[in-house]
CSV table of C-alpha atoms in Angstrom, one decimal:
chain,number,residue,atom,x,y,z
A,1,MET,CA,35.8,47.6,8.6
A,2,ARG,CA,36.1,46.3,12.1
A,3,TYR,CA,33.5,43.7,11.9
A,4,PHE,CA,34.3,40.4,13.6
A,5,GLU,CA,34.8,38.9,10.2
A,6,ASP,CA,37.6,41.4,9.3
A,7,MET,CA,39.6,40.6,12.3
A,8,LYS,CA,42.5,38.0,12.2
A,9,VAL,CA,44.6,36.6,15.1
A,10,GLY,CA,47.9,38.4,15.0
A,11,GLN,CA,46.8,41.6,13.5
A,12,HIS,CA,48.8,44.4,14.9
A,13,ARG,CA,47.9,48.0,15.2
A,14,ASP,CA,50.1,50.9,16.6
A,15,LEU,CA,48.2,53.2,18.8
A,16,GLY,CA,50.6,56.0,19.0
A,17,SER,CA,53.0,57.1,21.8
A,18,PHE,CA,52.9,59.4,24.9
A,19,THR,CA,55.8,61.2,26.8
A,20,PHE,CA,55.3,61.1,30.6
A,21,THR,CA,56.5,64.4,31.6
A,22,ALA,CA,57.2,65.0,35.3
A,23,GLU,CA,54.3,67.6,35.3
A,24,LEU,CA,51.8,65.0,34.0
A,25,ILE,CA,53.0,62.4,36.3
A,26,LYS,CA,52.5,64.6,39.4
A,27,ALA,CA,49.1,65.9,38.1
A,28,PHE,CA,47.7,62.3,37.8
A,29,ALA,CA,49.2,61.2,41.0
A,30,SER,CA,48.0,64.1,43.1
A,31,GLN,CA,44.6,63.2,42.1
A,32,PHE,CA,44.6,59.5,42.1
A,33,ASP,CA,47.8,58.0,43.6
A,34,PRO,CA,49.6,60.5,45.8
A,35,GLN,CA,52.4,58.3,46.9
A,36,PRO,CA,55.7,60.0,47.4
A,37,PHE,CA,57.6,58.3,44.3
A,38,HIS,CA,54.8,59.5,42.1
A,39,LEU,CA,54.9,63.1,43.4
A,40,ASP,CA,58.6,64.0,44.1
A,41,GLU,CA,61.7,63.5,42.0
A,42,GLU,CA,63.9,62.9,45.1
A,43,GLU,CA,61.5,60.4,46.7
A,44,GLY,CA,61.5,58.7,43.4
A,45,ARG,CA,65.3,58.4,43.3
A,46,LYS,CA,65.4,56.8,46.7
A,47,SER,CA,62.6,54.3,45.8
A,48,LEU,CA,62.7,50.9,44.2
A,49,PHE,CA,61.7,52.8,40.9
A,50,GLY,CA,64.9,54.8,40.7
A,51,GLY,CA,63.1,58.1,39.6
A,52,LEU,CA,60.0,60.0,39.5
A,53,ALA,CA,57.6,57.1,38.4
A,54,ALA,CA,54.2,57.4,36.7
A,55,SER,CA,51.3,55.7,38.6
A,56,GLY,CA,50.3,52.3,37.1
A,57,TRP,CA,46.8,53.5,36.6
A,58,HIS,CA,48.2,56.7,34.6
A,59,VAL,CA,50.0,54.3,32.3
A,60,GLY,CA,46.8,52.3,31.8
A,61,SER,CA,44.5,55.5,31.4
A,62,VAL,CA,46.9,56.7,28.8
A,63,TRP,CA,46.4,53.3,26.9
A,64,MET,CA,42.7,54.1,26.9
A,65,LYS,CA,43.3,57.7,25.7
A,66,LEU,CA,45.4,56.5,22.7
A,67,MET,CA,42.9,53.7,22.0
A,68,VAL,CA,40.0,56.2,21.7
A,69,ALA,CA,41.9,58.6,19.6
A,70,ASP,CA,42.9,55.7,17.3
A,71,GLY,CA,39.2,54.6,17.1
A,72,GLN,CA,38.2,58.2,16.3
A,73,ARG,CA,40.7,58.4,13.4
A,74,GLU,CA,39.6,55.2,12.1
A,75,ALA,CA,36.0,56.5,12.1
A,76,ALA,CA,37.0,59.7,10.4
A,77,ASP,CA,38.8,57.8,7.6
A,78,ALA,CA,35.8,55.3,7.2
A,79,ALA,CA,33.5,58.4,7.0
A,80,ALA,CA,35.8,60.0,4.4
A,81,ARG,CA,35.3,56.9,2.3
A,82,GLY,CA,31.6,57.0,2.7
A,83,GLU,CA,31.7,54.0,5.0
A,84,LYS,CA,30.4,53.4,8.4
A,85,LEU,CA,32.5,51.8,11.1
A,86,ALA,CA,31.3,48.9,13.0
A,87,MET,CA,30.9,49.9,16.7
A,88,TRP,CA,32.5,47.7,19.2
A,89,GLY,CA,30.7,46.7,22.2
A,90,PRO,CA,31.8,47.3,25.9
A,91,SER,CA,34.6,45.5,27.4
A,92,PRO,CA,33.6,43.2,30.3
A,93,GLY,CA,37.1,43.4,31.7
A,94,PHE,CA,40.6,42.2,31.3
A,95,ARG,CA,43.3,39.7,32.4
A,96,ASP,CA,46.7,39.7,33.5
A,97,LEU,CA,47.7,43.2,33.8
A,98,ARG,CA,51.5,43.7,34.2
A,99,TRP,CA,53.5,46.8,35.0
A,100,LEU,CA,56.8,45.2,33.9
A,101,LYS,CA,59.1,48.1,34.3
A,102,PRO,CA,58.7,51.7,35.8
A,103,VAL,CA,57.7,54.4,33.5
A,104,LEU,CA,60.0,57.5,34.7
A,105,ALA,CA,59.7,61.1,33.9
A,106,GLY,CA,60.7,61.8,30.4
A,107,ASP,CA,60.0,58.3,29.2
A,108,THR,CA,57.9,57.9,25.9
A,109,VAL,CA,55.7,54.9,25.7
A,110,SER,CA,54.6,53.4,22.5
A,111,TYR,CA,51.2,51.4,22.7
A,112,ALA,CA,50.1,48.8,20.4
A,113,SER,CA,47.4,46.3,20.2
A,114,ASP,CA,47.5,42.7,18.8
A,115,VAL,CA,44.6,40.4,18.2
A,116,TYR,CA,45.1,37.3,20.4
A,117,SER,CA,42.0,35.2,19.9
A,118,LEU,CA,38.7,35.2,18.2
A,119,ARG,CA,35.6,33.3,19.0
A,120,LEU,CA,31.9,33.4,18.4
A,121,SER,CA,29.8,34.4,21.5
A,122,ARG,CA,27.7,31.6,22.6
A,123,SER,CA,25.0,33.7,24.3
A,124,ARG,CA,24.7,36.6,21.6
A,125,PRO,CA,24.8,35.3,18.1
A,126,GLU,CA,25.1,38.9,16.7
A,127,TRP,CA,28.6,39.2,18.4
A,128,GLY,CA,31.9,37.8,18.3
A,129,VAL,CA,34.5,38.0,21.2
A,130,MET,CA,38.0,39.2,20.5
A,131,GLN,CA,40.8,39.1,23.0
A,132,VAL,CA,43.5,41.8,22.4
A,133,ARG,CA,46.9,41.8,23.9
A,134,ASN,CA,47.9,45.5,24.6
A,135,THR,CA,51.2,46.7,25.3
A,136,GLY,CA,53.4,49.7,26.2
A,137,THR,CA,57.1,49.8,25.1
A,138,ASN,CA,59.5,52.5,26.2
A,139,GLN,CA,61.9,54.4,24.0
A,140,ARG,CA,64.6,51.7,24.8
A,141,GLY,CA,62.4,49.0,23.3
A,142,GLU,CA,61.6,47.5,26.8
A,143,LEU,CA,58.1,46.2,27.4
A,144,VAL,CA,56.7,48.2,30.3
A,145,PHE,CA,52.9,47.4,30.3
A,146,SER,CA,50.8,44.6,29.1
A,147,PHE,CA,47.2,43.2,29.6
A,148,LEU,CA,44.6,40.9,27.7
A,149,ALA,CA,41.4,42.8,27.0
A,150,SER,CA,38.2,41.1,25.9
A,151,VAL,CA,35.9,43.0,23.5
A,152,PHE,CA,32.5,42.2,21.9
A,153,VAL,CA,32.8,42.8,18.2
A,154,PRO,CA,29.6,42.8,15.9
A,155,ARG,CA,29.4,40.2,13.1
A,156,ARG,CA,28.8,41.5,9.7
A,157,ASP,CA,26.0,38.8,9.0
A,158,PRO,CA,25.0,36.8,12.2
A,159,GLN,CA,22.9,34.4,9.8
A,160,ASP,CA,26.1,33.1,8.1
B,1,MET,CA,51.3,45.9,61.8
B,2,ARG,CA,51.0,44.9,58.0
B,3,TYR,CA,53.8,42.4,58.1
B,4,PHE,CA,53.1,39.3,56.3
B,5,GLU,CA,52.7,37.4,59.6
B,6,ASP,CA,49.9,39.8,60.5
B,7,MET,CA,47.8,39.0,57.5
B,8,LYS,CA,45.1,36.3,57.3
B,9,VAL,CA,43.2,35.0,54.4
B,10,GLY,CA,39.6,36.4,54.6
B,11,GLN,CA,40.7,39.6,56.4
B,12,HIS,CA,38.5,42.5,55.1
B,13,ARG,CA,39.2,46.1,55.0
B,14,ASP,CA,36.8,48.9,54.0
B,15,LEU,CA,38.6,51.6,52.0
B,16,GLY,CA,35.8,54.2,52.1
B,17,SER,CA,33.4,55.4,49.4
B,18,PHE,CA,33.3,57.8,46.6
B,19,THR,CA,30.5,59.6,44.6
B,20,PHE,CA,30.9,59.7,40.9
B,21,THR,CA,29.4,63.1,40.1
B,22,ALA,CA,28.6,64.2,36.5
B,23,GLU,CA,31.4,66.7,36.6
B,24,LEU,CA,34.1,64.3,37.8
B,25,ILE,CA,33.1,61.7,35.3
B,26,LYS,CA,33.4,64.1,32.5
B,27,ALA,CA,36.5,65.6,33.7
B,28,PHE,CA,38.3,62.2,33.7
B,29,ALA,CA,36.9,61.3,30.4
B,30,SER,CA,37.8,64.4,28.6
B,31,GLN,CA,41.4,63.7,29.6
B,32,PHE,CA,41.6,59.9,29.3
B,33,ASP,CA,38.5,58.2,27.7
B,34,PRO,CA,36.6,60.8,25.5
B,35,GLN,CA,33.8,58.5,24.4
B,36,PRO,CA,30.4,60.1,23.9
B,37,PHE,CA,28.7,58.1,26.8
B,38,HIS,CA,31.5,59.3,29.2
B,39,LEU,CA,31.0,63.0,28.3
B,40,ASP,CA,27.3,63.6,27.7
B,41,GLU,CA,24.2,62.7,29.6
B,42,GLU,CA,22.0,62.3,26.6
B,43,GLU,CA,24.6,60.2,24.7
B,44,GLY,CA,25.0,58.1,27.9
B,45,ARG,CA,21.1,57.6,28.0
B,46,LYS,CA,21.1,56.4,24.3
B,47,SER,CA,24.0,54.0,25.1
B,48,LEU,CA,23.9,50.4,26.4
B,49,PHE,CA,25.1,52.0,29.9
B,50,GLY,CA,21.7,53.9,30.2
B,51,GLY,CA,23.1,57.0,31.5
B,52,LEU,CA,26.3,59.1,31.9
B,53,ALA,CA,28.9,56.5,32.8
B,54,ALA,CA,32.2,56.7,34.5
B,55,SER,CA,35.1,55.4,32.5
B,56,GLY,CA,36.3,52.1,33.8
B,57,TRP,CA,39.9,53.5,34.3
B,58,HIS,CA,38.2,56.2,36.4
B,59,VAL,CA,36.5,53.6,38.6
B,60,GLY,CA,39.9,51.9,38.9
B,61,SER,CA,41.9,55.1,39.7
B,62,VAL,CA,39.5,56.0,42.5
B,63,TRP,CA,40.1,52.6,44.0
B,64,MET,CA,43.9,53.5,44.0
B,65,LYS,CA,43.0,56.9,45.6
B,66,LEU,CA,41.1,55.3,48.4
B,67,MET,CA,43.8,52.5,48.8
B,68,VAL,CA,46.5,55.1,49.4
B,69,ALA,CA,44.4,57.3,51.7
B,70,ASP,CA,43.7,54.1,53.8
B,71,GLY,CA,47.3,53.4,53.9
B,72,GLN,CA,48.2,57.0,54.9
B,73,ARG,CA,45.5,56.8,57.7
B,74,GLU,CA,46.9,53.5,58.9
B,75,ALA,CA,50.5,55.0,58.8
B,76,ALA,CA,49.3,58.0,60.9
B,77,ASP,CA,47.5,55.7,63.4
B,78,ALA,CA,50.6,53.6,63.8
B,79,ALA,CA,52.8,56.6,64.2
B,80,ALA,CA,50.6,57.9,66.9
B,81,ARG,CA,51.1,54.6,68.8
B,82,GLY,CA,54.9,55.1,68.4
B,83,GLU,CA,55.0,52.2,65.9
B,84,LYS,CA,56.4,52.1,62.5
B,85,LEU,CA,54.2,50.6,59.5
B,86,ALA,CA,55.7,48.0,57.4
B,87,MET,CA,56.0,49.2,54.0
B,88,TRP,CA,54.5,47.0,51.2
B,89,GLY,CA,56.4,46.5,48.0
B,90,PRO,CA,55.3,47.4,44.6
B,91,SER,CA,52.5,45.3,42.8
B,92,PRO,CA,53.7,43.5,39.8
B,93,GLY,CA,50.2,43.6,38.3
B,94,PHE,CA,46.8,42.0,38.7
B,95,ARG,CA,44.2,39.5,37.4
B,96,ASP,CA,40.8,39.3,36.2
B,97,LEU,CA,39.7,42.9,36.4
B,98,ARG,CA,35.8,43.1,35.7
B,99,TRP,CA,33.6,46.1,35.4
B,100,LEU,CA,30.5,44.2,36.2
B,101,LYS,CA,27.9,47.1,35.9
B,102,PRO,CA,28.1,50.6,34.8
B,103,VAL,CA,28.9,53.4,37.3
B,104,LEU,CA,26.5,56.3,36.6
B,105,ALA,CA,26.5,59.9,37.5
B,106,GLY,CA,25.4,60.2,41.1
B,107,ASP,CA,26.3,56.6,42.1
B,108,THR,CA,28.4,56.1,45.2
B,109,VAL,CA,30.8,53.3,45.2
B,110,SER,CA,32.1,51.6,48.3
B,111,TYR,CA,35.5,50.0,47.8
B,112,ALA,CA,36.8,47.1,50.0
B,113,SER,CA,39.8,44.8,50.0
B,114,ASP,CA,39.8,41.0,51.2
B,115,VAL,CA,42.9,39.0,51.5
B,116,TYR,CA,42.5,36.1,49.1
B,117,SER,CA,45.8,34.1,49.4
B,118,LEU,CA,49.2,34.3,51.2
B,119,ARG,CA,52.3,32.5,50.3
B,120,LEU,CA,56.0,32.9,50.8
B,121,SER,CA,58.1,34.3,48.0
B,122,ARG,CA,60.3,31.6,46.6
B,123,SER,CA,62.8,34.0,45.1
B,124,ARG,CA,62.9,36.7,48.0
B,125,PRO,CA,62.9,35.1,51.4
B,126,GLU,CA,62.4,38.5,53.0
B,127,TRP,CA,59.0,38.8,51.4
B,128,GLY,CA,55.6,37.2,51.3
B,129,VAL,CA,53.2,37.4,48.3
B,130,MET,CA,49.6,38.4,49.2
B,131,GLN,CA,46.8,38.3,46.6
B,132,VAL,CA,43.9,40.7,47.5
B,133,ARG,CA,40.4,40.8,46.0
B,134,ASN,CA,39.4,44.4,45.7
B,135,THR,CA,35.8,45.3,44.9
B,136,GLY,CA,33.5,48.2,44.5
B,137,THR,CA,29.9,48.2,45.4
B,138,ASN,CA,27.3,50.8,44.5
B,139,GLN,CA,24.6,52.2,46.8
B,140,ARG,CA,22.2,49.5,45.8
B,141,GLY,CA,24.6,46.8,47.0
B,142,GLU,CA,25.4,45.8,43.4
B,143,LEU,CA,29.1,44.7,42.8
B,144,VAL,CA,30.4,47.0,39.9
B,145,PHE,CA,34.1,46.4,39.9
B,146,SER,CA,36.3,43.6,41.0
B,147,PHE,CA,40.0,42.6,40.5
B,148,LEU,CA,42.7,40.3,42.1
B,149,ALA,CA,45.9,42.2,42.9
B,150,SER,CA,49.3,40.7,43.9
B,151,VAL,CA,51.4,42.7,46.6
B,152,PHE,CA,54.8,41.9,48.1
B,153,VAL,CA,54.4,42.1,51.9
B,154,PRO,CA,57.7,42.1,54.1
B,155,ARG,CA,58.1,39.4,56.6
B,156,ARG,CA,58.7,40.4,60.2
B,157,ASP,CA,61.5,37.9,60.7
B,158,PRO,CA,62.5,36.3,57.4
B,159,GLN,CA,64.8,33.7,59.4
B,160,ASP,CA,61.8,32.0,61.0
């Protein structure tokens, strides 16, 4: 499971959802993004966002949280079957991150991950390079967050 | 200050620096990125990172923190001069985020921001669009973090 050879373009994975409460929005913002519209309901209402809005970095960090939890669930399932999960390599970065709509207090964002492209690594024959489009969609079905990540994925048999 | 007309390609701004202590790295990771190499020194040493490594989202969130603090200092300086600071608009997103090297416990990252491109907005004549290259450099002068952000910046006189 999760070797390069197991992945297919278009594969979809739901990562779960997260409700951005006012309390969590303010806790993140007071540490990392203390702008008025992230800290105070009234300032949020007066802003372009129209309400207390989560920091974009909060929306991204929650994606990471759900991605890790999903990987840990997958690893536990594999262990229960007596299998070992292939460990993906680090991400060298990502492209075209968009915050498409504000995430306001009370919004629930569902995150998902879709395989966008697959290729062999030129420099490291034991790895493939996968691009994954990650998205967040709110409870009204509106896309609020999107980016394209690159990940190194091990090949099952690099000699093939 | 900080109107579109005041900005020039190549303008450089130091945003300050931040030391990623083991305690802060683990606190962020336990909330948002609970992977072993972000939570435990020994697991970090055994990993590709070679030490307890900060989550990439932590490195990005600290950029936001220093960017906001810098803007607040600038606003206070402007107020002391009896001026009003032009408020920049929201960021629609960014491109080509790279985590180039691990940020390990004890590393101090200095963040900076360089104006990369300037153009008028086609759809909104009262705004310009500025691309800014944001970077983080460690205490050994190694670039560890980079991305290209787009920001809407108000024009001083949209009739010009």
